[in-house]
Coordinates of C-alpha atoms in Angstrom, one line a residue:
M1 CA -0.6 -15.1 0.3
P2 CA 3.1 -14.4 2.5
T3 CA 5.2 -17.4 2.1
A4 CA 6.5 -18.4 5.5
R5 CA 9.9 -19.8 5.5
S6 CA 10.5 -23.3 6.4
A7 CA 11.5 -23.8 10.3
S8 CA 13.4 -27.3 9.0
V9 CA 16.1 -26.2 7.3
P10 CA 19.7 -25.4 9.8
L11 CA 21.0 -23.3 8.3
E12 CA 19.5 -20.2 5.6
Y13 CA 20.9 -17.1 3.3
V14 CA 19.0 -13.9 3.4
V15 CA 20.4 -11.2 1.1
G16 CA 19.8 -7.4 2.3
I17 CA 20.0 -5.0 -0.9
D18 CA 20.2 -1.0 -0.1
I19 CA 18.9 0.9 -3.4
A20 CA 20.0 3.4 -5.1
K21 CA 18.9 5.3 -8.4
D22 CA 22.2 4.7 -10.3
T23 CA 23.6 1.6 -7.9
F24 CA 23.3 -0.7 -4.8
V25 CA 24.6 -3.1 -2.4
A26 CA 24.0 -6.2 -1.4
C27 CA 25.2 -8.0 1.5
V28 CA 25.3 -11.8 2.5
G29 CA 24.4 -13.2 6.3
R30 CA 23.6 -16.1 7.5
I31 CA 22.2 -18.0 10.9
D32 CA 23.1 -21.4 12.1
T33 CA 20.5 -23.7 14.6
R34 CA 22.2 -21.8 17.5
Q35 CA 21.4 -18.6 16.2
H36 CA 24.7 -17.6 14.8
L37 CA 25.2 -14.8 12.5
W38 CA 27.3 -14.4 9.8
F39 CA 28.3 -11.5 7.9
G40 CA 30.1 -11.0 4.6
K41 CA 31.1 -8.2 3.0
E42 CA 29.5 -5.3 1.5
T43 CA 29.0 -6.0 -1.9
T44 CA 28.0 -2.6 -4.7
F45 CA 26.0 -3.3 -7.9
A46 CA 25.0 -1.2 -10.9
N47 CA 21.5 -1.1 -11.2
T48 CA 21.4 -1.9 -14.3
A49 CA 20.1 -4.9 -16.2
A50 CA 23.7 -6.0 -15.6
G51 CA 24.6 -5.4 -12.5
F52 CA 20.8 -7.5 -11.3
A53 CA 22.4 -10.5 -13.0
A54 CA 25.8 -10.3 -11.3
L55 CA 24.1 -10.4 -8.1
L56 CA 22.5 -13.7 -8.8
A57 CA 26.4 -15.0 -10.1
W58 CA 27.3 -13.0 -6.7
T59 CA 24.8 -14.4 -4.7
A60 CA 25.6 -18.3 -6.2
K61 CA 29.3 -17.6 -5.0
Q62 CA 29.0 -16.8 -2.1
Q63 CA 25.9 -19.7 -1.0
L64 CA 28.3 -22.1 0.6
A65 CA 25.9 -24.2 1.3
A66 CA 23.2 -26.5 -0.7
A67 CA 19.3 -23.2 1.3
P68 CA 17.7 -21.1 0.1
C69 CA 17.9 -18.1 -0.5
W70 CA 16.0 -15.0 0.8
F71 CA 17.0 -11.3 -0.1
V72 CA 15.5 -8.9 1.3
V73 CA 14.8 -4.9 -0.4
E74 CA 13.5 -1.5 0.9
A75 CA 10.6 -0.2 -0.5
T76 CA 13.2 2.9 -1.8
G77 CA 10.4 5.5 -4.2
V78 CA 10.4 3.3 -7.5
Y79 CA 14.4 2.8 -7.4
Y80 CA 13.5 -1.1 -6.3
E81 CA 10.7 -2.3 -8.6
E82 CA 12.9 -3.1 -11.7
L83 CA 15.0 -5.5 -9.0
A84 CA 12.1 -7.6 -7.6
Y85 CA 10.5 -7.6 -11.6
F86 CA 13.9 -9.1 -12.0
L87 CA 14.2 -11.7 -9.0
V88 CA 11.4 -12.7 -9.0
D89 CA 11.0 -13.3 -13.3
N90 CA 14.0 -15.7 -12.2
A91 CA 12.5 -17.8 -9.6
Q92 CA 14.3 -16.2 -6.6
T93 CA 12.0 -15.4 -3.8
L94 CA 12.4 -11.3 -1.8
S95 CA 10.1 -9.7 1.0
V96 CA 10.0 -5.8 0.0
L97 CA 9.9 -3.9 3.2
L98 CA 8.4 0.1 3.8
P99 CA 11.1 2.3 4.5
N100 CA 9.3 2.7 7.9
K101 CA 9.3 -1.4 8.7
V102 CA 12.7 -1.4 8.8
K103 CA 13.4 2.3 10.2
H104 CA 11.7 0.6 12.9
F105 CA 14.4 -2.5 13.1
A106 CA 16.2 0.4 13.7
Q107 CA 15.8 1.3 16.3
S108 CA 15.6 -1.8 18.4
T109 CA 19.5 -2.8 17.1
E110 CA 23.1 -0.4 18.9
Q111 CA 23.8 0.7 15.0
K112 CA 23.8 4.7 15.2
S113 CA 25.3 5.0 12.0
K114 CA 23.8 5.0 8.5
T115 CA 26.2 4.0 5.9
D116 CA 24.5 2.1 2.3
Q117 CA 26.9 -0.9 4.0
L118 CA 25.7 -0.8 7.4
D119 CA 22.2 -0.4 5.8
A120 CA 22.2 -3.3 3.0
R121 CA 23.4 -5.8 6.3
L122 CA 20.8 -4.3 8.6
L123 CA 18.8 -6.0 6.1
C124 CA 20.2 -8.8 5.7
R125 CA 19.8 -9.5 9.2
L126 CA 16.2 -7.8 9.9
G127 CA 15.2 -10.9 7.1
L128 CA 17.4 -13.3 9.6
E129 CA 15.7 -12.4 12.2
R130 CA 12.3 -11.8 11.4
A131 CA 10.0 -13.8 9.4
L132 CA 8.9 -12.1 6.8
P133 CA 6.6 -11.9 3.8
A134 CA 7.5 -13.2 -0.1
W135 CA 6.5 -9.8 -2.4
Q136 CA 3.7 -10.7 -4.9
P137 CA 3.7 -8.4 -8.0
P138 CA 0.4 -7.3 -8.9
T139 CA -0.7 -8.8 -12.8
P140 CA 0.1 -7.0 -15.5
A141 CA -3.6 -6.0 -15.4
L142 CA -3.5 -4.7 -11.3
R143 CA -0.4 -2.8 -12.4
Q144 CA -1.6 -0.8 -15.8
L145 CA -5.0 0.7 -14.1
R146 CA -3.1 1.3 -11.2
A147 CA -0.2 3.4 -12.6
L148 CA -3.7 5.2 -13.9
S149 CA -5.8 5.7 -10.9
R150 CA -2.5 6.6 -9.0
E151 CA -2.0 8.3 -11.9
R152 CA -5.7 10.2 -11.8
Q153 CA -5.5 10.6 -8.2
S154 CA -2.3 13.1 -8.5
L155 CA -4.5 15.0 -11.3
T156 CA -7.5 15.6 -9.9
Q157 CA -5.7 17.5 -6.5
Q158 CA -3.5 19.6 -8.6
A159 CA -7.2 20.9 -10.1
A160 CA -8.3 21.3 -6.9
R161 CA -5.9 23.2 -5.8
L162 CA -5.2 25.1 -8.7
K163 CA -9.2 25.5 -8.3
T164 CA -9.0 27.4 -4.4
Q165 CA -6.0 29.0 -6.1
R166 CA -8.2 30.8 -8.5
H167 CA -10.6 31.5 -7.0
A168 CA -9.0 33.4 -4.1
Y169 CA -7.1 35.0 -6.9
Q170 CA -10.2 36.2 -9.0
H171 CA -10.9 37.4 -5.4
R172 CA -8.5 39.8 -5.2
Y173 CA -7.9 43.1 -5.3
Q174 CA -7.4 44.3 -9.2
P175 CA -6.2 40.2 -10.4
D176 CA -4.6 40.8 -13.7
A177 CA -6.6 39.3 -16.5
R178 CA -3.9 37.6 -17.1
T179 CA -3.0 35.1 -15.3
L180 CA -6.4 34.4 -14.8
D181 CA -6.3 32.9 -18.1
R182 CA -3.0 31.7 -17.4
L183 CA -4.8 29.9 -14.7
T184 CA -8.1 28.7 -17.2
A185 CA -6.0 27.3 -19.4
R186 CA -3.6 25.0 -17.3
L187 CA -7.4 24.1 -15.1
H188 CA -8.8 23.8 -18.1
L189 CA -5.0 20.9 -19.4
L190 CA -6.0 19.3 -16.3
D191 CA -9.8 18.2 -16.8
Q192 CA -8.5 16.9 -20.7
H193 CA -6.1 14.6 -18.7
L194 CA -7.7 13.7 -16.1
H195 CA -10.9 12.9 -19.5
A196 CA -7.2 10.4 -21.3
V197 CA -7.0 9.6 -17.6
D198 CA -10.8 8.6 -17.6
Q199 CA -10.7 6.8 -21.9
D200 CA -7.6 4.9 -20.5
L201 CA -8.7 3.1 -17.9
A202 CA -11.9 2.6 -19.6
A203 CA -10.4 0.5 -22.8
L204 CA -7.8 -1.2 -19.2
L205 CA -11.3 -2.5 -18.2
A206 CA -12.6 -3.5 -21.8
A207 CA -9.8 -5.5 -22.3
E208 CA -10.4 -7.2 -19.1
P209 CA -13.7 -8.4 -18.6
E210 CA -13.1 -10.4 -15.4
L211 CA -11.2 -7.6 -13.4
A212 CA -14.3 -5.7 -14.7
R213 CA -17.2 -8.4 -13.8
K214 CA -14.9 -8.1 -9.8
L215 CA -15.3 -4.2 -9.9
A216 CA -18.0 -4.7 -10.4
H217 CA -19.5 -6.7 -7.9
L218 CA -17.8 -3.8 -5.5
T219 CA -19.8 -1.1 -7.1
S220 CA -23.5 -2.1 -6.6
V221 CA -22.9 -1.0 -2.9
P222 CA -24.5 1.8 -2.7
G223 CA -21.6 4.8 -1.8
I224 CA -18.8 3.3 -3.7
G225 CA -17.7 4.3 -7.5
L226 CA -15.5 3.1 -10.5
T227 CA -12.9 5.4 -8.9
T228 CA -13.2 3.8 -5.1
A229 CA -13.9 0.4 -6.3
I230 CA -10.8 1.0 -8.4
V231 CA -8.7 2.2 -5.8
V232 CA -9.7 -0.1 -2.7
V233 CA -7.7 -2.9 -5.1
T234 CA -5.1 -1.8 -7.0
E235 CA -3.7 -0.7 -3.2
T236 CA -4.1 -3.9 -2.2
T237 CA -2.8 -5.3 -4.5
G238 CA -6.1 -7.8 -5.6
F239 CA -6.2 -8.2 -1.8
A240 CA -3.3 -11.1 -3.3
L241 CA -1.5 -10.5 0.5
I242 CA -3.9 -9.6 3.2
E243 CA -5.2 -12.7 5.8
N244 CA -7.9 -12.0 7.6
E245 CA -10.2 -7.9 8.2
R246 CA -8.4 -7.0 10.9
Q247 CA -4.9 -6.9 8.7
L248 CA -6.4 -5.5 5.8
A249 CA -7.7 -2.5 8.3
S250 CA -4.5 -2.7 9.9
Y251 CA -3.2 -1.8 5.5
A252 CA -5.1 0.7 5.0
G253 CA -3.7 3.0 9.0
L254 CA -7.9 2.6 9.7
D255 CA -7.5 -0.3 13.2
V256 CA -7.8 1.7 16.8
V257 CA -4.5 2.4 19.3
Q258 CA -4.5 3.2 22.4
R259 CA -2.2 5.6 24.9
Q260 CA -2.5 3.3 28.0
S261 CA -0.2 4.1 31.2
G262 CA -0.6 3.7 34.6
L263 CA -3.3 6.6 35.5
S264 CA -3.5 7.8 32.1
A265 CA -5.4 7.0 29.5
G266 CA -6.4 8.7 26.2
A267 CA -8.7 8.3 23.6
T268 CA -8.6 5.1 21.1
R269 CA -7.3 6.8 17.4
I270 CA -7.3 5.0 14.6
S271 CA -3.3 5.3 13.7
R272 CA -2.6 6.3 10.2
R273 CA 0.3 4.5 9.8
G274 CA -1.7 2.7 6.6
N275 CA -1.9 3.0 2.6
V276 CA -2.9 7.4 2.7
R277 CA -4.5 6.7 -0.7
L278 CA -6.3 3.4 0.6
R279 CA -8.0 6.1 4.0
T280 CA -8.1 9.1 1.2
A281 CA -10.4 6.9 -1.5
L282 CA -13.0 6.2 1.6
Y283 CA -13.5 9.0 3.3
L284 CA -16.1 10.3 0.5
P285 CA -18.0 6.7 -0.2
A286 CA -18.9 6.6 4.0
V287 CA -19.9 9.9 3.7
S288 CA -22.2 9.1 0.7
S289 CA -23.4 5.8 2.1
L290 CA -25.0 8.0 4.7
R291 CA -26.9 9.8 2.6
F292 CA -27.8 6.6 0.7
N293 CA -27.0 3.4 2.1
P294 CA -30.1 2.1 5.2
Q295 CA -27.2 -1.2 6.7
Q296 CA -24.6 2.3 7.2
I297 CA -26.8 5.1 8.9
A298 CA -28.8 2.4 11.2
F299 CA -24.9 1.2 12.1
Y300 CA -24.4 5.2 11.9
A301 CA -26.7 6.0 14.5
R302 CA -26.1 3.2 16.9
L303 CA -22.7 4.9 16.7
R304 CA -23.5 8.3 17.7
A305 CA -26.2 7.5 20.7
R306 CA -22.6 6.6 22.2
Q307 CA -20.3 8.6 20.2
P308 CA -21.4 12.6 21.0
S309 CA -19.0 13.4 17.8
G310 CA -19.4 11.9 14.2
K311 CA -16.0 11.2 12.7
P312 CA -15.5 8.5 14.3
G313 CA -19.4 7.5 13.3
V314 CA -17.5 8.5 9.7
I315 CA -14.2 6.3 10.6
A316 CA -15.6 3.3 11.1
V317 CA -18.3 3.1 8.3
M318 CA -15.1 3.7 6.2
R319 CA -13.3 0.2 8.0
K320 CA -17.0 -1.2 7.3
L321 CA -17.1 -0.6 3.8
L322 CA -12.8 -1.4 3.1
L323 CA -14.2 -5.4 4.7
L324 CA -17.6 -5.0 2.8
C325 CA -15.0 -4.4 -0.6
Y326 CA -12.7 -7.3 1.1
S327 CA -15.7 -10.0 1.5
L328 CA -17.4 -8.7 -2.0
W329 CA -13.9 -10.0 -3.8
K330 CA -12.6 -12.6 -2.5
N331 CA -16.4 -14.6 -2.5
D332 CA -17.2 -13.0 -6.3
C333 CA -20.1 -12.4 -5.1
A334 CA -21.9 -8.7 -5.6
Y335 CA -23.5 -7.0 -2.3
D336 CA -27.1 -7.9 -1.4
P337 CA -28.9 -5.2 0.8
Q338 CA -31.2 -8.1 2.0
Y339 CA -27.6 -9.5 4.8
H340 CA -26.3 -7.3 7.2
P341 CA -22.9 -6.7 6.6
A342 CA -21.6 -7.4 9.8
R343 CA -23.4 -10.2 9.7
C344 CA -22.6 -11.0 5.5
L345 CA -18.4 -10.0 6.6
E346 CA -18.4 -12.2 10.1
K347 CA -20.3 -15.6 7.6
E348 CA -17.4 -15.6 4.9
V349 CA -14.4 -14.1 5.9
A350 CA -13.5 -14.2 9.4
P351 CA -10.5 -14.6 10.9
T352 CA -7.6 -17.0 9.7
S353 CA -5.9 -16.9 13.1

């Protein structure tokens, strides 16, 4: 669950951190009860363990009052991860923000220039002005499972592209046999790597019976296989920060947005601003469930009766499968085909707001 800052604290310190591969820039700021902002001088540290320790010592010197300190870090590739885990291990609270959220906040300010120092101050200001959720690191098992899942997705995409490339080259005029052999060898190597990743996934789940048992709840849904279940769970970090199904749909980019101004009204569509891996993983299971899941078939038929295009119906099924996975995971139960998924969701994962 996200951790909100206490409104009873009269003075709060925030450290904004703009991170790069070798260094990071930190800026400390505070806000008082009259909403006045104060920013200190930006300082650069090495992106190493020694730099992390120096950051904590520097932060302690900046705090002139006994007030909680909140770190705000932008998720820049993977360069932020070591610092984020270091801060959590040292009982520090931080928020890890996606770059698009920081970009939109920057556009709402008067800041036109962009430097590491200005970005650190911007992150500090964002933390002072907005209530941000606290970052919760995944468990070691989920972290390893996510790494293997993403590696498998990458290998699958590479293999699909290579198959297309080989097919196209094979049917061109007078293809070179040596080039075809090399393409085939590369494809065979990718297949070997996929097999090795699948073995690592099986070994990990064998060593984590509780995680395997909960994943089995998700695979009990017709159309959802183990690969899809792993993607759904790892990309949401076991739904750790998800409070309701609306937030989950937004995180996956499956929330519906509308464009209307005056007499102009565009068609509704999904935002596509969420986790693309999650959306990609749900598409084929949604198509499969329209063949083997009677409830999803009936749901899709009702949508098609009102909508001539089939694409919105498939997207709606994707969203429904995602929310069903959320319900089964949170309630630690297997799929029951005797109950309508919508009715189950309304009963078990009603919005908390």
